[in-house]
Coordinates of C-alpha atoms in Angstrom, one line a residue:
M1 CA 24.7 21.5 -1.7
M2 CA 24.3 18.3 -3.7
K3 CA 21.8 15.7 -2.3
F4 CA 23.4 12.3 -2.7
F5 CA 21.9 9.0 -1.6
W6 CA 24.0 6.3 0.0
G7 CA 22.2 3.2 0.8
N8 CA 21.1 -0.4 0.6
S9 CA 18.8 -2.4 -1.6
V10 CA 17.0 -5.6 -0.7
S11 CA 14.1 -7.8 -1.9
S12 CA 11.4 -9.2 0.3
M13 CA 11.8 -12.9 -0.6
Q14 CA 15.6 -12.7 -0.1
T15 CA 15.4 -11.0 3.3
E16 CA 12.0 -11.0 4.9
G17 CA 11.1 -14.5 6.1
G18 CA 7.8 -14.6 7.9
W19 CA 6.4 -16.6 5.0
N20 CA 3.3 -17.8 6.9
E21 CA 2.8 -14.9 9.3
G22 CA 0.8 -11.7 9.3
G23 CA -1.9 -13.0 6.8
K24 CA 0.6 -13.5 4.0
S25 CA -0.5 -15.8 1.1
L26 CA 1.8 -17.9 -0.9
S27 CA 4.2 -16.7 -3.6
V28 CA 6.0 -19.0 -6.0
Y29 CA 9.1 -18.8 -3.8
D30 CA 7.3 -20.1 -0.7
V31 CA 6.8 -23.5 -2.2
R32 CA 10.3 -24.0 -3.5
E33 CA 12.1 -26.8 -1.8
A34 CA 15.7 -26.7 -0.5
S35 CA 18.4 -28.4 -2.5
E36 CA 22.1 -29.1 -2.0
F37 CA 23.2 -25.5 -2.8
A38 CA 19.9 -23.6 -2.0
S39 CA 17.8 -22.9 1.0
D40 CA 14.1 -22.8 1.1
W41 CA 12.7 -19.3 1.2
H42 CA 10.8 -19.5 4.5
F43 CA 13.2 -17.5 6.7
A44 CA 15.8 -15.7 4.5
N45 CA 17.7 -13.5 7.0
D46 CA 14.5 -13.0 9.1
N47 CA 14.3 -9.3 8.5
Y48 CA 10.6 -9.7 9.3
H49 CA 11.6 -9.9 12.9
H50 CA 15.0 -8.1 12.8
F51 CA 14.3 -5.0 10.7
E52 CA 14.9 -2.6 13.7
E53 CA 18.3 -4.0 14.3
D54 CA 19.2 -4.1 10.5
F55 CA 18.1 -0.4 10.2
D56 CA 20.4 0.5 13.1
Y57 CA 23.3 -0.8 11.0
I58 CA 22.2 1.2 8.0
Q59 CA 21.9 4.3 10.1
D60 CA 25.3 3.7 11.7
L61 CA 27.0 3.3 8.3
G62 CA 25.8 6.9 7.5
M63 CA 23.4 5.7 4.8
N64 CA 20.4 7.9 4.0
M65 CA 18.3 5.6 1.7
Y66 CA 16.9 2.1 1.9
R67 CA 15.3 0.5 -1.1
F68 CA 12.9 -2.4 -0.1
Q69 CA 10.2 -4.4 -1.7
I70 CA 6.6 -4.7 -0.7
S71 CA 5.5 -8.3 -1.1
W72 CA 2.4 -8.5 -3.3
S73 CA 1.5 -11.8 -1.6
R74 CA 1.7 -10.2 1.8
V75 CA -0.7 -7.3 1.1
V76 CA -3.2 -8.9 -1.3
K77 CA -4.6 -12.4 -0.7
D78 CA -3.5 -14.6 -3.6
G79 CA -2.6 -11.4 -5.6
D80 CA -6.1 -10.6 -6.8
G81 CA -8.2 -11.0 -3.6
D82 CA -8.9 -8.9 -0.6
F83 CA -6.3 -6.5 0.7
N84 CA -4.6 -7.7 3.9
Q85 CA -4.5 -4.8 6.4
E86 CA -2.1 -6.6 8.7
G87 CA 0.5 -6.8 5.8
I88 CA 0.0 -3.2 4.9
D89 CA 0.5 -2.2 8.5
Y90 CA 3.8 -4.1 8.6
Y91 CA 5.1 -2.0 5.7
H92 CA 3.9 1.2 7.5
R93 CA 6.1 0.1 10.4
I94 CA 9.0 -0.4 8.0
V95 CA 8.6 3.1 6.5
D96 CA 8.1 4.8 9.9
A97 CA 11.2 3.0 11.3
L98 CA 13.3 4.3 8.4
I99 CA 12.1 7.8 8.6
A100 CA 12.7 7.9 12.3
R101 CA 16.3 7.2 11.6
G102 CA 16.7 9.8 8.9
I103 CA 16.7 7.2 6.1
E104 CA 14.7 7.9 2.9
P105 CA 12.6 4.8 2.0
M106 CA 12.4 3.7 -1.7
I107 CA 9.6 1.3 -2.5
C108 CA 9.9 -1.5 -5.2
L109 CA 6.6 -3.2 -6.0
Y110 CA 7.8 -6.4 -7.7
H111 CA 10.9 -8.5 -7.3
F112 CA 10.2 -11.8 -9.0
D113 CA 7.9 -13.3 -6.3
I114 CA 4.6 -13.5 -8.1
P115 CA 1.7 -14.8 -6.1
L116 CA 1.4 -18.6 -6.5
H117 CA -2.3 -18.5 -7.4
L118 CA -1.6 -16.1 -10.3
A119 CA 1.3 -18.2 -11.6
E120 CA -0.6 -21.4 -11.5
Q121 CA -4.0 -20.2 -12.7
Y122 CA -3.0 -17.5 -15.3
N123 CA 0.7 -18.1 -16.2
G124 CA 1.6 -14.8 -14.6
F125 CA 2.1 -11.7 -16.8
T126 CA 1.2 -13.4 -20.0
S127 CA -2.3 -12.7 -18.7
K128 CA -4.3 -9.4 -18.8
H129 CA -6.0 -10.5 -15.6
V130 CA -2.7 -10.6 -13.8
K131 CA -1.7 -7.3 -15.3
E132 CA -4.9 -5.7 -14.0
A133 CA -4.5 -7.3 -10.6
F134 CA -1.0 -5.9 -10.4
V135 CA -2.2 -2.4 -11.4
R136 CA -4.9 -2.6 -8.7
Y137 CA -2.3 -3.6 -6.1
G138 CA 0.1 -0.9 -7.2
Q139 CA -2.4 1.9 -7.1
K140 CA -3.5 0.8 -3.6
M141 CA 0.2 1.0 -2.4
V142 CA 0.4 4.5 -3.9
D143 CA -2.6 5.5 -1.9
E144 CA -1.1 4.0 1.3
F145 CA 2.5 5.2 1.1
S146 CA 3.1 8.0 -1.4
N147 CA 2.5 10.7 1.3
K148 CA 5.6 9.3 3.1
V149 CA 7.7 7.6 0.4
K150 CA 9.0 9.9 -2.3
Y151 CA 11.0 7.5 -4.4
W152 CA 9.6 4.5 -6.2
I153 CA 10.4 1.8 -8.7
I154 CA 7.8 -0.7 -9.9
F155 CA 9.6 -3.7 -11.4
N156 CA 13.0 -4.8 -10.3
E157 CA 15.3 -5.3 -13.3
Q158 CA 12.4 -5.0 -15.8
N159 CA 14.4 -6.0 -18.8
L160 CA 15.2 -9.4 -17.4
Y161 CA 11.6 -10.4 -18.3
S162 CA 12.5 -9.9 -22.0
E163 CA 15.2 -12.6 -21.7
P164 CA 13.8 -16.1 -22.5
N165 CA 15.9 -17.9 -19.9
I166 CA 14.7 -15.6 -17.1
S167 CA 11.2 -14.7 -18.1
Y168 CA 9.8 -17.5 -15.8
L169 CA 10.4 -15.0 -13.0
I170 CA 7.3 -13.1 -14.0
A171 CA 5.4 -15.6 -16.1
G172 CA 5.1 -18.2 -13.3
A173 CA 6.5 -21.2 -15.1
E174 CA 9.6 -22.7 -13.4
N175 CA 11.3 -23.9 -16.5
G176 CA 10.7 -24.0 -20.2
K177 CA 11.7 -21.7 -23.0
K178 CA 9.1 -19.0 -23.7
D179 CA 8.0 -18.7 -27.3
V180 CA 8.5 -15.4 -28.9
H181 CA 4.8 -14.4 -28.6
E182 CA 4.7 -15.1 -24.9
L183 CA 8.0 -13.2 -24.4
Y184 CA 6.6 -10.1 -26.0
Q185 CA 3.3 -10.4 -24.2
I186 CA 5.2 -10.4 -20.9
M187 CA 7.4 -7.5 -22.0
H188 CA 4.4 -5.4 -23.0
N189 CA 2.0 -6.3 -20.1
V190 CA 4.8 -5.4 -17.6
M191 CA 5.6 -2.1 -19.4
A192 CA 1.9 -1.2 -19.5
S193 CA 1.6 -1.9 -15.8
H194 CA 4.6 0.3 -15.1
A195 CA 3.0 3.1 -17.1
E196 CA -0.4 2.9 -15.6
I197 CA 0.9 2.9 -12.0
T198 CA 3.3 5.7 -12.8
N199 CA 0.6 7.9 -14.2
Y200 CA -1.5 7.2 -11.1
L201 CA 1.5 8.1 -8.8
H202 CA 2.1 11.4 -10.7
E203 CA -1.6 12.3 -10.7
N204 CA -2.1 11.7 -7.0
S205 CA 1.2 12.7 -5.3
D206 CA 4.5 14.5 -5.7
A207 CA 6.5 11.3 -5.4
K208 CA 9.1 10.4 -8.0
M209 CA 9.2 7.2 -10.2
G210 CA 12.2 5.6 -11.9
G211 CA 12.2 2.8 -14.4
M212 CA 14.8 0.1 -13.6
L213 CA 16.9 -2.3 -15.7
A214 CA 19.6 -4.9 -15.0
Y215 CA 22.2 -3.3 -17.1
S216 CA 25.2 -5.5 -17.9
E217 CA 27.7 -4.1 -20.3
V218 CA 27.9 -6.5 -23.3
Y219 CA 31.0 -6.2 -25.4
P220 CA 31.6 -7.6 -28.9
A221 CA 34.0 -10.5 -28.5
T222 CA 36.2 -9.2 -31.4
S223 CA 36.3 -6.3 -33.8
K224 CA 34.5 -8.4 -36.4
P225 CA 31.5 -6.5 -37.7
E226 CA 29.2 -9.5 -36.9
D227 CA 30.2 -9.3 -33.2
I228 CA 29.7 -5.6 -33.0
L229 CA 26.3 -6.0 -34.6
A230 CA 25.3 -8.7 -32.2
A231 CA 26.3 -6.6 -29.2
R232 CA 24.4 -3.6 -30.6
K233 CA 21.2 -5.5 -31.2
W234 CA 21.3 -7.0 -27.8
D235 CA 21.6 -3.5 -26.3
E236 CA 18.7 -2.3 -28.4
F237 CA 16.3 -5.2 -27.7
I238 CA 17.0 -5.7 -24.0
N239 CA 18.1 -2.3 -22.8
Y240 CA 17.2 0.6 -25.1
N241 CA 13.8 -0.7 -25.9
L242 CA 12.6 -0.2 -22.3
L243 CA 14.7 2.9 -21.8
D244 CA 13.0 4.5 -24.9
A245 CA 9.6 3.6 -23.4
Y246 CA 10.6 5.1 -20.0
A247 CA 12.0 8.3 -21.4
K248 CA 10.2 8.8 -24.8
G249 CA 6.9 7.0 -24.3
Q250 CA 7.4 4.5 -27.1
Y251 CA 9.3 1.3 -27.7
S252 CA 12.4 1.2 -29.9
N253 CA 11.5 1.6 -33.6
E254 CA 13.8 -1.4 -34.4
V255 CA 11.9 -3.6 -31.9
L256 CA 8.5 -2.4 -33.2
T257 CA 9.7 -3.2 -36.8
Y258 CA 10.7 -6.6 -35.7
I259 CA 7.4 -7.3 -34.0
K260 CA 5.6 -6.2 -37.2
N261 CA 7.8 -8.2 -39.5
K262 CA 7.6 -11.4 -37.4
Q263 CA 3.8 -10.9 -36.9
I264 CA 4.2 -11.4 -33.2
D265 CA 0.9 -11.5 -31.3
W266 CA 1.9 -9.3 -28.3
Q267 CA -1.6 -8.3 -27.4
A268 CA -0.9 -4.5 -27.1
T269 CA -4.1 -2.4 -26.8
D270 CA -4.5 1.2 -27.9
E271 CA -5.3 2.2 -24.4
E272 CA -2.1 0.6 -23.0
L273 CA 0.1 2.2 -25.7
A274 CA -1.5 5.5 -24.9
A275 CA -0.7 5.0 -21.2
I276 CA 2.9 4.4 -22.1
A277 CA 3.0 7.4 -24.4
N278 CA 1.6 9.7 -21.7
H279 CA 3.7 8.5 -18.7
Y280 CA 7.1 9.8 -17.7
N281 CA 9.9 8.8 -15.3
D282 CA 11.8 11.2 -13.1
Y283 CA 15.0 9.1 -13.2
L284 CA 16.5 6.0 -14.7
S285 CA 17.7 3.3 -12.2
F286 CA 19.7 0.2 -12.8
S287 CA 21.6 -2.7 -11.2
Y288 CA 25.1 -3.4 -12.2
Y289 CA 27.4 -6.3 -11.2
A290 CA 29.5 -7.4 -14.1
S291 CA 30.0 -7.2 -17.8
T292 CA 30.1 -10.0 -20.4
T293 CA 31.1 -10.6 -24.1
I294 CA 29.2 -11.9 -27.1
S295 CA 30.4 -13.8 -30.1
A296 CA 28.2 -13.9 -33.2
E297 CA 29.7 -17.1 -34.6
K298 CA 28.3 -19.0 -31.6
I299 CA 24.7 -17.7 -32.4
P300 CA 22.8 -20.0 -34.8
V301 CA 21.3 -18.5 -37.9
D302 CA 17.7 -17.1 -37.4
T303 CA 18.1 -16.8 -33.7
E304 CA 15.8 -14.1 -32.3
P305 CA 17.7 -11.2 -30.8
N306 CA 16.3 -11.9 -27.3
W307 CA 18.1 -15.2 -27.4
Y308 CA 21.5 -13.8 -28.5
L309 CA 23.2 -13.9 -25.1
V310 CA 21.9 -17.4 -24.3
E311 CA 23.7 -18.7 -27.4
G312 CA 26.6 -16.3 -27.8
K313 CA 28.0 -15.5 -24.4
V314 CA 31.7 -15.9 -24.0
D315 CA 34.2 -14.9 -21.3
N316 CA 36.3 -11.8 -21.5
P317 CA 40.0 -12.7 -21.2
H318 CA 40.9 -9.2 -20.1
L319 CA 38.9 -9.1 -16.8
E320 CA 39.1 -10.7 -13.4
T321 CA 36.3 -13.2 -12.6
T322 CA 34.5 -14.1 -9.4
E323 CA 34.1 -17.7 -8.3
W324 CA 30.5 -17.4 -9.8
N325 CA 32.1 -16.4 -13.2
W326 CA 30.9 -12.8 -12.9
Q327 CA 33.5 -10.5 -14.6
I328 CA 34.5 -7.5 -12.5
D329 CA 34.4 -4.4 -14.7
P330 CA 34.2 -0.9 -13.1
L331 CA 34.8 0.8 -16.5
G332 CA 31.7 -1.0 -17.8
F333 CA 29.8 0.6 -14.9
R334 CA 31.0 4.0 -15.9
D335 CA 30.1 3.4 -19.6
V336 CA 26.6 2.2 -18.7
M337 CA 25.9 5.4 -16.7
N338 CA 27.1 7.4 -19.7
K339 CA 25.0 5.5 -22.2
M340 CA 21.9 6.1 -20.1
Y341 CA 22.4 9.7 -19.3
Q342 CA 23.9 11.1 -22.5
R343 CA 21.1 9.5 -24.5
Y344 CA 18.2 10.4 -22.3
Q345 CA 19.3 13.3 -20.2
L346 CA 17.5 12.0 -17.1
P347 CA 19.2 11.6 -13.7
V348 CA 20.7 8.1 -13.4
F349 CA 20.6 6.1 -10.2
P350 CA 22.6 2.9 -9.7
I351 CA 20.5 1.1 -7.0
E352 CA 22.3 -2.3 -6.9
N353 CA 26.0 -3.0 -7.0
G354 CA 28.1 -5.5 -5.2
I355 CA 30.2 -8.7 -5.2
G356 CA 29.1 -12.2 -4.1
V357 CA 31.7 -14.4 -2.4
Q358 CA 31.6 -17.6 -0.3
E359 CA 32.5 -16.7 3.3
E360 CA 32.5 -18.4 6.6
W361 CA 32.8 -16.8 10.0
D362 CA 35.1 -18.3 12.6
G363 CA 32.8 -17.4 15.5
E364 CA 35.1 -14.6 16.8
N365 CA 36.9 -12.4 14.4
P366 CA 35.5 -10.2 11.6
I367 CA 35.7 -11.6 8.1
Q368 CA 38.6 -9.9 6.3
D369 CA 36.8 -9.1 3.0
D370 CA 39.4 -7.0 1.3
Y371 CA 38.1 -8.2 -2.1
R372 CA 34.7 -6.5 -1.3
I373 CA 36.5 -3.3 -0.3
A374 CA 38.4 -3.3 -3.6
Y375 CA 35.2 -4.0 -5.6
H376 CA 33.2 -1.2 -4.1
E377 CA 36.1 1.3 -4.1
A378 CA 36.7 0.7 -7.8
H379 CA 33.1 1.1 -8.7
M380 CA 32.6 4.2 -6.6
E381 CA 35.6 5.8 -8.2
A382 CA 34.2 5.0 -11.7
M383 CA 30.9 6.6 -10.6
F384 CA 32.5 9.8 -9.5
D385 CA 34.6 9.9 -12.7
A386 CA 31.3 9.7 -14.6
I387 CA 30.0 12.6 -12.5
H388 CA 33.0 14.9 -12.6
E389 CA 34.7 14.0 -15.9
D390 CA 31.7 13.0 -18.1
G391 CA 29.0 15.3 -16.7
V392 CA 26.6 12.5 -15.8
E393 CA 23.9 13.4 -13.3
I394 CA 23.8 10.7 -10.7
M395 CA 21.5 10.6 -7.7
G396 CA 23.3 8.2 -5.4
Y397 CA 24.8 4.7 -4.9
L398 CA 22.9 1.8 -3.3
G399 CA 24.8 -1.4 -2.6
W400 CA 23.1 -4.7 -2.9
G401 CA 22.4 -6.7 0.2
L402 CA 24.7 -5.0 2.5
I403 CA 23.5 -7.3 5.2
D404 CA 23.9 -10.9 4.0
I405 CA 20.8 -12.3 2.3
L406 CA 19.9 -15.2 0.2
S407 CA 21.2 -15.0 -3.4
S408 CA 18.7 -14.8 -6.3
Q409 CA 19.1 -18.6 -6.5
G410 CA 18.5 -19.1 -2.8
D411 CA 22.1 -19.9 -2.1
M412 CA 23.3 -18.5 1.3
R413 CA 26.9 -19.3 0.4
K414 CA 27.0 -16.3 -2.0
R415 CA 27.3 -13.4 0.3
Y416 CA 27.2 -9.7 -0.6
G417 CA 27.0 -8.1 2.8
L418 CA 29.1 -5.8 4.9
V419 CA 27.4 -7.6 7.8
Y420 CA 27.6 -11.4 8.1
V421 CA 24.4 -13.3 9.0
N422 CA 25.1 -16.4 10.9
R423 CA 23.1 -19.1 9.0
T424 CA 23.8 -21.5 6.2
N425 CA 21.6 -23.0 3.5
H426 CA 20.3 -25.7 5.8
D427 CA 21.1 -24.5 9.4
L428 CA 19.5 -21.3 10.7
R429 CA 21.8 -21.1 13.7
D430 CA 21.2 -17.9 15.6
M431 CA 20.9 -15.4 12.7
K432 CA 23.5 -13.2 14.5
R433 CA 24.6 -10.1 12.7
V434 CA 28.4 -9.6 12.6
P435 CA 30.1 -6.7 10.8
K436 CA 32.9 -7.6 8.4
K437 CA 36.1 -5.6 7.8
S438 CA 34.3 -3.8 4.9
Y439 CA 31.7 -2.4 7.3
Q440 CA 34.1 0.1 8.9
W441 CA 35.7 0.9 5.5
F442 CA 32.3 1.7 4.0
K443 CA 31.4 3.9 6.9
E444 CA 34.6 5.9 6.7
T445 CA 34.4 6.1 2.9
I446 CA 30.9 7.6 2.9
Q447 CA 32.2 10.3 5.2
E448 CA 35.2 10.9 3.0
Y449 CA 33.2 11.2 -0.2
N450 CA 30.7 13.5 1.5
E451 CA 33.5 15.8 2.6
K452 CA 35.5 15.6 -0.6
Y453 CA 32.6 16.5 -2.9
G454 CA 30.5 18.6 -0.5
L455 CA 27.6 16.1 -0.4
N456 CA 24.6 16.2 2.0
K457 CA 25.7 19.3 3.9
E458 CA 22.9 21.1 5.8

């Protein structure tokens, strides 16, 4: 019978809290101050103290996988210092609690929260010192957990670090446009780190590794050849470049040609390129929330391809849009799965999918989130169409933040969960967990799909 994973994905800084407990050192998020529409990051949804309760919800839903992040700052002092056994022991408790409930753990090693010391002193992953410190941390986590944890990713949404308006998440700088040399230093140092840790995992365990992208479908705004070219080049530089490295052991030839022609100083060593060439991934994973559209006429002449969407993004008039201007597109989800699988013939695993909406609980009645039900239902149907009509090999479906968490911008107003967490941006209240209408729907739907398609039978 087909093994299929249903589950939940979270990051440590958006869920964990406990920012100054258990020997944790500071990350860049720990020093961010609250603003009108953003919380500080000190408490999140307090999963640090509530994980047993939260895992009970995951188990009750019938889910059999939980993807979580190990906080680099919690297990290594300042990112490059001594290992913190108290932090490591905390994640052993997490893993053991999941396994006790029949839930497969998936570990992510990095989700934007670089240790503050490494950001301030070395400008993050522009530095080889930081790259080596990360590999040391990653190999230690493999030693600690690979006997119990069989599914891994290293960098969350790794292609985002190739986008100039987002690369600060891994370089350390809060703001400021990265020049093209820094951007490609980051891209390569991160990919080399992924390859070196992946090789270590495969040499020392039977665990499986998957590269991960944030894959948004980007359509040409019109049938003009210039728009089609812009959309294709964006896909090549932001998505296929890393997918080629994951699946073929080398970067996109178009990207390598661009690096050579532009004389980009990306500081790639022969040893690092050999590690990439020798590594392999067992599956390809990705997040998907929305699609977007690109117009070439909005892109100034001589704009580098990594900046195309910064300049050329336009709305798609044919799609519904959330209040955060994310365009809902289940067919784009299906197309992304096909592009990944048909090109690379590796199992595909969507490990983030969901819709963020402003919600308030009245203190008594479950939130009636029919919009969330409609979103997940449409995307699940698109996924099973990809499996049964297109022949795509898909490992499972993990929703994003199925217990309310801080958004990536720290905004608690933007809620993804099936379970409401009773706090606001500036008032922690009692952190009570309250299932929404979508909770029962999701529970029943997992059972229905399992029966319909013969999934997960003993």
